Amino acid sequence: MRLVVLDDDEPITDFMATVARECGWEAETATDELAFRALVRAMPPDAILLDLQLGETDGIAQLHFLHSVNYTGAIVLMSGFDSRVLASAQHIGESLGLRIAALIEKPARWAEIRDVIRAIERSFGSKPTGTAEAAPHAVQARADLISAQDVGEAIDAGQMELHLQPIVAAAGHGVTSAEALIRWRDPVRGLLPPGRFVSVAETDDRVIDQMTMWAVQTGAAQYRRLAQLGSAIRIFVNISGRNLQSLDFPDRMAALRERMAVPDHAIGLEITESVAMEDLDVTESVLTRLRLKGFSVALDDFGTGHSSLTALRRMPFSAIKIDKSFVSELQTSSDSFTIVKSVIQLARDMGLESVAEGVENADAARLLTELGIDHLQGYYFSPPRPFDSFVTWLDGWPRGVTPHPNRGQPRSATSIATG
Ligand code: C2E
Ligand code: MG
Ligand code: MG
């Protein structure tokens, strides 16, 4: 295992490196940005100890750098500031998709650093690196650079998979729908989560369009197979805010649905608010037209963006998905509890369905149900699964399937009803 320490205070870098070596790690140190970046570029380490205050630059700039090189190892943040600064830095890192393994308030004791290093070792299990493959570092560094074109080619090559995660009714826990989540089975890198390539795809309008169309088409095909098996549950596909910037998107979506011969209610869409609202006028038209064409549209990750309430006021959403960061803190943070409670109330008052994501245990499910949530989703019920595994899970789910009352009609009936 290899560690790189960045702190502008040399005695501190030496101290940290010594602790790491005592734990059997290789350790290298840097006291300025240039040296640090050179070390990371030459060979991405398994873990990085990063001081937030660095003289001319700061730890946040380094987090953006690590994001830009697709660093996947563990990051430990250190600061002499109060814990709120550390918590904000952690949040920034996590929103960049980085793996923040621990926070250390300086001055740190030997035992504290040692425990953090040991915890990182444990989190890697037998695998020596934070990436999908235990490839040699140099190879890994090259393999980590993903371009939009790579993503487009992977879609063409049939390397994408659409996994399904059940969404259950809070009342009775019958399965009402499923969320479709994309994964890339790369022959070299292994199974990549969307965090590794969706934002890359979004840099190229053509590629993100291709990805969305692939996901909707695959979701529709999955709906049909589920319907044949007697479980006609709606599939919610994630679409990018970029898609909502093109005015003909609703037409192309409806045409695709028609071509796949699935009923209007077969496909729902989830949109993350932070990227959804670039040009509010265009977004509003596109969303409204999607609704008119019979798509349910959920506002995803509610509470994490910058314009939640503006988005809610202007856009005709049919459901709110409360972000998992609030749900995971439900039992430990009274602020999160209050926010979740209010959002559920807000959804109800606005006539929207509410969905909680990230439900990981029975207590959270019970609490959310008491607060009046409509639907629950999370590892407590099931993680996202490949299609066949999802079908097996569904077969064994004792609470069965509770599709929406207006579902399961033949295509012709809904076509007449909706013109
Ligand atoms: P999302 O739409 O908010 O999806 C929920 C994420 O939470 C998924 O991560 C899911 O695996 C994870 N999750 C589910 N239950 C739990 C739980 O109990 N605890 C925790 N900690 N996590 C849980 P995933 O699959 O890595 O997807 C990440 C994001 O990537 C999605 O967030 C979505 O924004 C995006 N995404 C996924 N598939 C697509 C796609 O086909 N197209 C686009 N444009 N974006 C996609
Ligand atoms: Mg989603
Ligand atoms: Mg979400």
PDB file of C-alpha atoms in Angstrom, residues 118-381:
ATOM      1  CA  ARG A 118      -5.715   0.647   9.478  1.00  0.00           C
ATOM      2  CA  ALA A 119      -9.336   1.486   8.674  1.00  0.00           C
ATOM      3  CA  ILE A 120      -8.342   2.305   5.091  1.00  0.00           C
ATOM      4  CA  GLU A 121      -6.551  -1.046   4.840  1.00  0.00           C
ATOM      5  CA  ARG A 122      -9.654  -2.822   6.047  1.00  0.00           C
ATOM      6  CA  SER A 123     -11.861  -0.928   3.618  1.00  0.00           C
ATOM      7  CA  PHE A 124      -9.704  -2.170   0.742  1.00  0.00           C
ATOM      8  CA  GLY A 125     -10.097  -5.743   1.962  1.00  0.00           C
ATOM      9  CA  SER A 126      -7.715  -7.960   0.046  1.00  0.00           C
ATOM     10  CA  LYS A 127      -7.640  -5.579  -2.898  1.00  0.00           C
ATOM     11  CA  PRO A 128      -4.666  -3.268  -2.757  1.00  0.00           C
ATOM     12  CA  THR A 129      -6.185  -0.343  -4.662  1.00  0.00           C
ATOM     13  CA  GLY A 130      -9.356   1.691  -4.679  1.00  0.00           C
ATOM     14  CA  THR A 131     -10.155   0.830  -8.283  1.00  0.00           C
ATOM     15  CA  ALA A 132     -12.206  -1.970  -9.717  1.00  0.00           C
ATOM     16  CA  GLU A 133      -9.159  -3.914 -10.862  1.00  0.00           C
ATOM     17  CA  ALA A 134      -6.013  -4.603  -8.935  1.00  0.00           C
ATOM     18  CA  ALA A 135      -4.043  -3.492 -11.980  1.00  0.00           C
ATOM     19  CA  PRO A 136      -0.501  -2.209 -11.722  1.00  0.00           C
ATOM     20  CA  HIS A 137      -0.572   1.480 -10.872  1.00  0.00           C
ATOM     21  CA  ALA A 138       0.804   2.780 -14.147  1.00  0.00           C
ATOM     22  CA  VAL A 139      -1.716   0.830 -16.198  1.00  0.00           C
ATOM     23  CA  GLN A 140      -4.421   1.915 -13.835  1.00  0.00           C
ATOM     24  CA  ALA A 141      -3.548   5.579 -14.283  1.00  0.00           C
ATOM     25  CA  ARG A 142      -3.974   5.278 -18.035  1.00  0.00           C
ATOM     26  CA  ALA A 143      -7.114   3.176 -17.752  1.00  0.00           C
ATOM     27  CA  ASP A 144      -8.717   5.773 -15.501  1.00  0.00           C
ATOM     28  CA  LEU A 145      -8.865   8.447 -18.182  1.00  0.00           C
ATOM     29  CA  ILE A 146     -12.308   8.141 -19.737  1.00  0.00           C
ATOM     30  CA  SER A 147     -13.484  10.362 -22.569  1.00  0.00           C
ATOM     31  CA  ALA A 148     -17.008  11.004 -23.806  1.00  0.00           C
ATOM     32  CA  GLN A 149     -16.074   9.179 -26.986  1.00  0.00           C
ATOM     33  CA  ASP A 150     -15.083   6.088 -24.952  1.00  0.00           C
ATOM     34  CA  VAL A 151     -18.534   6.114 -23.368  1.00  0.00           C
ATOM     35  CA  GLY A 152     -20.241   6.393 -26.761  1.00  0.00           C
ATOM     36  CA  GLU A 153     -18.198   3.487 -28.099  1.00  0.00           C
ATOM     37  CA  ALA A 154     -18.981   1.388 -25.026  1.00  0.00           C
ATOM     38  CA  ILE A 155     -22.715   1.909 -25.598  1.00  0.00           C
ATOM     39  CA  ASP A 156     -22.314   0.832 -29.228  1.00  0.00           C
ATOM     40  CA  ALA A 157     -20.258  -2.164 -28.142  1.00  0.00           C
ATOM     41  CA  GLY A 158     -23.037  -3.351 -25.815  1.00  0.00           C
ATOM     42  CA  GLN A 159     -20.972  -2.899 -22.662  1.00  0.00           C
ATOM     43  CA  MET A 160     -23.656  -1.030 -20.700  1.00  0.00           C
ATOM     44  CA  GLU A 161     -26.040  -2.764 -18.300  1.00  0.00           C
ATOM     45  CA  LEU A 162     -29.211  -1.418 -16.736  1.00  0.00           C
ATOM     46  CA  HIS A 163     -29.637  -2.667 -13.169  1.00  0.00           C
ATOM     47  CA  LEU A 164     -32.944  -2.433 -11.322  1.00  0.00           C
ATOM     48  CA  GLN A 165     -33.642  -1.411  -7.742  1.00  0.00           C
ATOM     49  CA  PRO A 166     -37.160  -1.892  -6.351  1.00  0.00           C
ATOM     50  CA  ILE A 167     -39.255   0.980  -5.011  1.00  0.00           C
ATOM     51  CA  VAL A 168     -41.907  -0.163  -2.539  1.00  0.00           C
ATOM     52  CA  ALA A 169     -45.106   1.348  -1.163  1.00  0.00           C
ATOM     53  CA  ALA A 170     -44.591   2.613   2.377  1.00  0.00           C
ATOM     54  CA  ALA A 171     -47.925   0.994   3.185  1.00  0.00           C
ATOM     55  CA  GLY A 172     -47.434  -2.750   2.919  1.00  0.00           C
ATOM     56  CA  HIS A 173     -44.064  -2.748   1.131  1.00  0.00           C
ATOM     57  CA  GLY A 174     -45.473  -4.071  -2.140  1.00  0.00           C
ATOM     58  CA  VAL A 175     -43.228  -3.221  -5.098  1.00  0.00           C
ATOM     59  CA  THR A 176     -44.688  -0.293  -7.030  1.00  0.00           C
ATOM     60  CA  SER A 177     -41.884   0.447  -9.472  1.00  0.00           C
ATOM     61  CA  ALA A 178     -38.143   0.119 -10.018  1.00  0.00           C
ATOM     62  CA  GLU A 179     -35.326   2.542 -10.695  1.00  0.00           C
ATOM     63  CA  ALA A 180     -33.012   1.716 -13.586  1.00  0.00           C
ATOM     64  CA  LEU A 181     -29.333   2.472 -12.885  1.00  0.00           C
ATOM     65  CA  ILE A 182     -26.681   2.241 -15.557  1.00  0.00           C
ATOM     66  CA  ARG A 183     -23.396   0.343 -15.153  1.00  0.00           C
ATOM     67  CA  TRP A 184     -20.547  -0.100 -17.594  1.00  0.00           C
ATOM     68  CA  ARG A 185     -19.013  -3.553 -17.793  1.00  0.00           C
ATOM     69  CA  ASP A 186     -15.643  -2.617 -19.206  1.00  0.00           C
ATOM     70  CA  PRO A 187     -13.506  -5.594 -20.238  1.00  0.00           C
ATOM     71  CA  VAL A 188     -10.397  -4.018 -18.688  1.00  0.00           C
ATOM     72  CA  ARG A 189     -11.630  -1.872 -15.819  1.00  0.00           C
ATOM     73  CA  GLY A 190     -14.402  -4.149 -14.580  1.00  0.00           C
ATOM     74  CA  LEU A 191     -17.853  -2.941 -13.565  1.00  0.00           C
ATOM     75  CA  LEU A 192     -17.912   0.848 -13.405  1.00  0.00           C
ATOM     76  CA  PRO A 193     -20.574   2.794 -11.470  1.00  0.00           C
ATOM     77  CA  PRO A 194     -22.294   5.766 -13.149  1.00  0.00           C
ATOM     78  CA  GLY A 195     -20.281   8.159 -10.996  1.00  0.00           C
ATOM     79  CA  ARG A 196     -17.287   7.266 -13.147  1.00  0.00           C
ATOM     80  CA  PHE A 197     -18.691   8.081 -16.574  1.00  0.00           C
ATOM     81  CA  VAL A 198     -22.089   9.834 -16.615  1.00  0.00           C
ATOM     82  CA  SER A 199     -20.640  13.283 -15.979  1.00  0.00           C
ATOM     83  CA  VAL A 200     -18.073  12.572 -18.714  1.00  0.00           C
ATOM     84  CA  ALA A 201     -20.889  11.676 -21.110  1.00  0.00           C
ATOM     85  CA  GLU A 202     -22.618  14.928 -20.195  1.00  0.00           C
ATOM     86  CA  THR A 203     -19.737  16.906 -21.680  1.00  0.00           C
ATOM     87  CA  ASP A 204     -20.843  15.800 -25.151  1.00  0.00           C
ATOM     88  CA  ASP A 205     -24.489  16.389 -26.097  1.00  0.00           C
ATOM     89  CA  ARG A 206     -24.433  13.604 -28.668  1.00  0.00           C
ATOM     90  CA  VAL A 207     -23.121  11.027 -26.194  1.00  0.00           C
ATOM     91  CA  ILE A 208     -25.465  11.898 -23.334  1.00  0.00           C
ATOM     92  CA  ASP A 209     -28.335  11.758 -25.790  1.00  0.00           C
ATOM     93  CA  GLN A 210     -27.189   8.340 -26.941  1.00  0.00           C
ATOM     94  CA  MET A 211     -26.949   7.164 -23.315  1.00  0.00           C
ATOM     95  CA  THR A 212     -30.415   8.396 -22.420  1.00  0.00           C
ATOM     96  CA  MET A 213     -31.983   6.812 -25.486  1.00  0.00           C
ATOM     97  CA  TRP A 214     -30.204   3.540 -24.751  1.00  0.00           C
ATOM     98  CA  ALA A 215     -31.404   3.590 -21.120  1.00  0.00           C
ATOM     99  CA  VAL A 216     -35.014   4.371 -22.035  1.00  0.00           C
ATOM    100  CA  GLN A 217     -35.089   1.718 -24.729  1.00  0.00           C
ATOM    101  CA  THR A 218     -33.531  -0.884 -22.443  1.00  0.00           C
ATOM    102  CA  GLY A 219     -35.871   0.119 -19.607  1.00  0.00           C
ATOM    103  CA  ALA A 220     -38.855  -0.299 -21.914  1.00  0.00           C
ATOM    104  CA  ALA A 221     -37.637  -3.754 -22.951  1.00  0.00           C
ATOM    105  CA  GLN A 222     -37.264  -4.681 -19.275  1.00  0.00           C
ATOM    106  CA  TYR A 223     -40.779  -3.429 -18.566  1.00  0.00           C
ATOM    107  CA  ARG A 224     -42.112  -5.707 -21.292  1.00  0.00           C
ATOM    108  CA  ARG A 225     -40.326  -8.744 -19.940  1.00  0.00           C
ATOM    109  CA  LEU A 226     -41.572  -7.976 -16.426  1.00  0.00           C
ATOM    110  CA  ALA A 227     -45.105  -7.513 -17.721  1.00  0.00           C
ATOM    111  CA  GLN A 228     -44.913 -10.912 -19.443  1.00  0.00           C
ATOM    112  CA  LEU A 229     -43.934 -12.366 -16.075  1.00  0.00           C
ATOM    113  CA  GLY A 230     -46.990 -10.755 -14.480  1.00  0.00           C
ATOM    114  CA  SER A 231     -45.208  -7.834 -12.782  1.00  0.00           C
ATOM    115  CA  ALA A 232     -45.980  -4.771 -14.885  1.00  0.00           C
ATOM    116  CA  ILE A 233     -44.157  -2.208 -12.745  1.00  0.00           C
ATOM    117  CA  ARG A 234     -43.089   1.194 -14.000  1.00  0.00           C
ATOM    118  CA  ILE A 235     -39.391   1.616 -14.706  1.00  0.00           C
ATOM    119  CA  PHE A 236     -37.898   4.959 -13.716  1.00  0.00           C
ATOM    120  CA  VAL A 237     -34.964   5.930 -15.930  1.00  0.00           C
ATOM    121  CA  ASN A 238     -32.509   8.660 -14.932  1.00  0.00           C
ATOM    122  CA  ILE A 239     -32.127  11.318 -17.539  1.00  0.00           C
ATOM    123  CA  SER A 240     -29.630  14.118 -17.669  1.00  0.00           C
ATOM    124  CA  GLY A 241     -30.521  17.781 -17.334  1.00  0.00           C
ATOM    125  CA  ARG A 242     -28.672  18.202 -20.644  1.00  0.00           C
ATOM    126  CA  ASN A 243     -31.483  16.268 -22.331  1.00  0.00           C
ATOM    127  CA  LEU A 244     -33.987  18.858 -21.184  1.00  0.00           C
ATOM    128  CA  GLN A 245     -32.206  21.523 -23.180  1.00  0.00           C
ATOM    129  CA  SER A 246     -33.388  20.061 -26.467  1.00  0.00           C
ATOM    130  CA  LEU A 247     -36.916  21.008 -27.446  1.00  0.00           C
ATOM    131  CA  ASP A 248     -37.617  17.889 -29.519  1.00  0.00           C
ATOM    132  CA  PHE A 249     -36.655  15.550 -26.666  1.00  0.00           C
ATOM    133  CA  PRO A 250     -40.303  14.785 -25.684  1.00  0.00           C
ATOM    134  CA  ASP A 251     -41.152  13.862 -29.288  1.00  0.00           C
ATOM    135  CA  ARG A 252     -38.202  11.532 -29.579  1.00  0.00           C
ATOM    136  CA  MET A 253     -39.039   9.946 -26.215  1.00  0.00           C
ATOM    137  CA  ALA A 254     -42.640   9.360 -27.181  1.00  0.00           C
ATOM    138  CA  ALA A 255     -41.580   7.907 -30.534  1.00  0.00           C
ATOM    139  CA  LEU A 256     -39.201   5.544 -28.794  1.00  0.00           C
ATOM    140  CA  ARG A 257     -41.909   4.428 -26.386  1.00  0.00           C
ATOM    141  CA  GLU A 258     -44.246   3.858 -29.316  1.00  0.00           C
ATOM    142  CA  ARG A 259     -41.596   1.838 -31.143  1.00  0.00           C
ATOM    143  CA  MET A 260     -41.037  -0.303 -28.055  1.00  0.00           C
ATOM    144  CA  ALA A 261     -44.814  -0.860 -27.860  1.00  0.00           C
ATOM    145  CA  VAL A 262     -45.132  -0.214 -24.134  1.00  0.00           C
ATOM    146  CA  PRO A 263     -47.971   1.686 -22.465  1.00  0.00           C
ATOM    147  CA  ASP A 264     -47.523   5.340 -21.491  1.00  0.00           C
ATOM    148  CA  HIS A 265     -47.148   4.570 -17.812  1.00  0.00           C
ATOM    149  CA  ALA A 266     -44.347   2.030 -18.402  1.00  0.00           C
ATOM    150  CA  ILE A 267     -41.575   4.610 -18.252  1.00  0.00           C
ATOM    151  CA  GLY A 268     -41.005   7.283 -15.637  1.00  0.00           C
ATOM    152  CA  LEU A 269     -38.140   9.762 -15.667  1.00  0.00           C
ATOM    153  CA  GLU A 270     -35.895  11.024 -12.867  1.00  0.00           C
ATOM    154  CA  ILE A 271     -34.095  14.308 -13.154  1.00  0.00           C
ATOM    155  CA  THR A 272     -31.462  15.690 -10.837  1.00  0.00           C
ATOM    156  CA  GLU A 273     -32.248  19.289 -10.120  1.00  0.00           C
ATOM    157  CA  SER A 274     -28.710  20.629 -10.004  1.00  0.00           C
ATOM    158  CA  VAL A 275     -28.168  20.033 -13.709  1.00  0.00           C
ATOM    159  CA  ALA A 276     -31.784  20.251 -14.767  1.00  0.00           C
ATOM    160  CA  MET A 277     -32.250  23.945 -14.516  1.00  0.00           C
ATOM    161  CA  GLU A 278     -29.782  25.494 -16.926  1.00  0.00           C
ATOM    162  CA  ASP A 279     -32.241  27.370 -19.048  1.00  0.00           C
ATOM    163  CA  LEU A 280     -35.421  27.461 -17.038  1.00  0.00           C
ATOM    164  CA  ASP A 281     -37.666  28.445 -19.947  1.00  0.00           C
ATOM    165  CA  VAL A 282     -36.530  25.598 -22.178  1.00  0.00           C
ATOM    166  CA  THR A 283     -36.563  23.119 -19.300  1.00  0.00           C
ATOM    167  CA  GLU A 284     -40.074  24.145 -18.366  1.00  0.00           C
ATOM    168  CA  SER A 285     -41.363  23.606 -21.919  1.00  0.00           C
ATOM    169  CA  VAL A 286     -39.651  20.263 -22.281  1.00  0.00           C
ATOM    170  CA  LEU A 287     -40.854  18.984 -18.919  1.00  0.00           C
ATOM    171  CA  THR A 288     -44.385  20.132 -19.509  1.00  0.00           C
ATOM    172  CA  ARG A 289     -44.455  18.396 -22.878  1.00  0.00           C
ATOM    173  CA  LEU A 290     -43.087  15.205 -21.309  1.00  0.00           C
ATOM    174  CA  ARG A 291     -45.893  15.263 -18.765  1.00  0.00           C
ATOM    175  CA  LEU A 292     -48.462  15.887 -21.483  1.00  0.00           C
ATOM    176  CA  LYS A 293     -47.135  12.818 -23.261  1.00  0.00           C
ATOM    177  CA  GLY A 294     -47.814  10.745 -20.156  1.00  0.00           C
ATOM    178  CA  PHE A 295     -44.357  10.455 -18.597  1.00  0.00           C
ATOM    179  CA  SER A 296     -44.172  10.749 -14.811  1.00  0.00           C
ATOM    180  CA  VAL A 297     -41.241  12.928 -13.903  1.00  0.00           C
ATOM    181  CA  ALA A 298     -39.574  12.788 -10.491  1.00  0.00           C
ATOM    182  CA  LEU A 299     -37.306  15.481  -9.106  1.00  0.00           C
ATOM    183  CA  ASP A 300     -34.300  13.438  -7.969  1.00  0.00           C
ATOM    184  CA  ASP A 301     -31.922  14.114  -5.068  1.00  0.00           C
ATOM    185  CA  PHE A 302     -34.271  16.749  -3.691  1.00  0.00           C
ATOM    186  CA  GLY A 303     -32.570  19.100  -1.306  1.00  0.00           C
ATOM    187  CA  THR A 304     -29.070  18.861  -2.722  1.00  0.00           C
ATOM    188  CA  GLY A 305     -29.193  21.407  -5.555  1.00  0.00           C
ATOM    189  CA  HIS A 306     -29.228  25.151  -5.575  1.00  0.00           C
ATOM    190  CA  SER A 307     -32.725  25.867  -6.741  1.00  0.00           C
ATOM    191  CA  SER A 308     -34.941  23.194  -5.240  1.00  0.00           C
ATOM    192  CA  LEU A 309     -37.854  25.426  -4.472  1.00  0.00           C
ATOM    193  CA  THR A 310     -37.637  27.400  -7.704  1.00  0.00           C
ATOM    194  CA  ALA A 311     -37.575  24.135  -9.605  1.00  0.00           C
ATOM    195  CA  LEU A 312     -40.591  22.834  -7.700  1.00  0.00           C
ATOM    196  CA  ARG A 313     -42.571  26.004  -8.220  1.00  0.00           C
ATOM    197  CA  ARG A 314     -41.937  26.235 -11.943  1.00  0.00           C
ATOM    198  CA  MET A 315     -41.696  22.662 -13.155  1.00  0.00           C
ATOM    199  CA  PRO A 316     -44.588  20.194 -13.387  1.00  0.00           C
ATOM    200  CA  PHE A 317     -42.987  17.309 -11.516  1.00  0.00           C
ATOM    201  CA  SER A 318     -45.085  14.352 -10.427  1.00  0.00           C
ATOM    202  CA  ALA A 319     -42.876  13.165  -7.560  1.00  0.00           C
ATOM    203  CA  ILE A 320     -40.073  14.268  -5.251  1.00  0.00           C
ATOM    204  CA  LYS A 321     -37.238  11.932  -4.342  1.00  0.00           C
ATOM    205  CA  ILE A 322     -35.698  12.977  -1.048  1.00  0.00           C
ATOM    206  CA  ASP A 323     -31.939  12.691  -1.281  1.00  0.00           C
ATOM    207  CA  LYS A 324     -30.299   9.832   0.563  1.00  0.00           C
ATOM    208  CA  SER A 325     -28.018  12.185   2.463  1.00  0.00           C
ATOM    209  CA  PHE A 326     -31.031  13.385   4.471  1.00  0.00           C
ATOM    210  CA  VAL A 327     -32.456   9.900   4.849  1.00  0.00           C
ATOM    211  CA  SER A 328     -29.190   8.466   6.161  1.00  0.00           C
ATOM    212  CA  GLU A 329     -29.089  11.115   8.894  1.00  0.00           C
ATOM    213  CA  LEU A 330     -32.717  10.774   9.859  1.00  0.00           C
ATOM    214  CA  GLN A 331     -31.984   9.032  13.129  1.00  0.00           C
ATOM    215  CA  THR A 332     -28.894  11.017  14.077  1.00  0.00           C
ATOM    216  CA  SER A 333     -29.547  14.603  13.016  1.00  0.00           C
ATOM    217  CA  SER A 334     -32.569  16.499  14.226  1.00  0.00           C
ATOM    218  CA  ASP A 335     -32.046  18.975  11.383  1.00  0.00           C
ATOM    219  CA  SER A 336     -32.272  16.219   8.784  1.00  0.00           C
ATOM    220  CA  PHE A 337     -35.331  14.821  10.529  1.00  0.00           C
ATOM    221  CA  THR A 338     -37.046  18.212  10.398  1.00  0.00           C
ATOM    222  CA  ILE A 339     -36.149  18.684   6.744  1.00  0.00           C
ATOM    223  CA  VAL A 340     -37.438  15.245   5.730  1.00  0.00           C
ATOM    224  CA  LYS A 341     -40.631  15.764   7.674  1.00  0.00           C
ATOM    225  CA  SER A 342     -41.206  19.132   6.019  1.00  0.00           C
ATOM    226  CA  VAL A 343     -40.429  17.866   2.523  1.00  0.00           C
ATOM    227  CA  ILE A 344     -42.942  15.032   2.904  1.00  0.00           C
ATOM    228  CA  GLN A 345     -45.527  17.580   4.014  1.00  0.00           C
ATOM    229  CA  LEU A 346     -44.560  19.885   1.145  1.00  0.00           C
ATOM    230  CA  ALA A 347     -44.959  17.074  -1.389  1.00  0.00           C
ATOM    231  CA  ARG A 348     -48.363  16.203  -0.019  1.00  0.00           C
ATOM    232  CA  ASP A 349     -49.565  19.805  -0.012  1.00  0.00           C
ATOM    233  CA  MET A 350     -48.420  20.215  -3.609  1.00  0.00           C
ATOM    234  CA  GLY A 351     -50.095  16.982  -4.664  1.00  0.00           C
ATOM    235  CA  LEU A 352     -46.812  15.224  -5.474  1.00  0.00           C
ATOM    236  CA  GLU A 353     -45.774  11.702  -4.590  1.00  0.00           C
ATOM    237  CA  SER A 354     -42.856  11.408  -2.184  1.00  0.00           C
ATOM    238  CA  VAL A 355     -40.091   8.838  -2.404  1.00  0.00           C
ATOM    239  CA  ALA A 356     -37.258   8.372   0.087  1.00  0.00           C
ATOM    240  CA  GLU A 357     -34.021   6.980  -1.326  1.00  0.00           C
ATOM    241  CA  GLY A 358     -31.174   5.456   0.660  1.00  0.00           C
ATOM    242  CA  VAL A 359     -33.379   3.566   3.135  1.00  0.00           C
ATOM    243  CA  GLU A 360     -30.867   1.244   4.753  1.00  0.00           C
ATOM    244  CA  ASN A 361     -32.608  -0.154   7.821  1.00  0.00           C
ATOM    245  CA  ALA A 362     -35.969  -0.996   9.361  1.00  0.00           C
ATOM    246  CA  ASP A 363     -35.937   2.012  11.694  1.00  0.00           C
ATOM    247  CA  ALA A 364     -35.550   4.442   8.809  1.00  0.00           C
ATOM    248  CA  ALA A 365     -38.365   2.716   6.913  1.00  0.00           C
ATOM    249  CA  ARG A 366     -40.654   2.883   9.942  1.00  0.00           C
ATOM    250  CA  LEU A 367     -39.829   6.503  10.738  1.00  0.00           C
ATOM    251  CA  LEU A 368     -40.404   7.618   7.146  1.00  0.00           C
ATOM    252  CA  THR A 369     -43.701   5.757   7.055  1.00  0.00           C
ATOM    253  CA  GLU A 370     -44.806   7.482  10.265  1.00  0.00           C
ATOM    254  CA  LEU A 371     -43.927  10.800   8.647  1.00  0.00           C
ATOM    255  CA  GLY A 372     -46.275   9.961   5.775  1.00  0.00           C
ATOM    256  CA  ILE A 373     -43.880   9.097   2.944  1.00  0.00           C
ATOM    257  CA  ASP A 374     -45.457   7.342  -0.064  1.00  0.00           C
ATOM    258  CA  HIS A 375     -42.585   5.171  -1.345  1.00  0.00           C
ATOM    259  CA  LEU A 376     -39.333   3.731  -0.049  1.00  0.00           C
ATOM    260  CA  GLN A 377     -36.157   2.709  -1.848  1.00  0.00           C
ATOM    261  CA  GLY A 378     -32.831   1.503  -0.487  1.00  0.00           C
ATOM    262  CA  TYR A 379     -30.476  -1.306   0.395  1.00  0.00           C
ATOM    263  CA  TYR A 380     -32.810  -2.337   3.229  1.00  0.00           C
ATOM    264  CA  PHE A 381     -35.119  -3.725   0.550  1.00  0.00           C
TER     265      PHE A 381
END
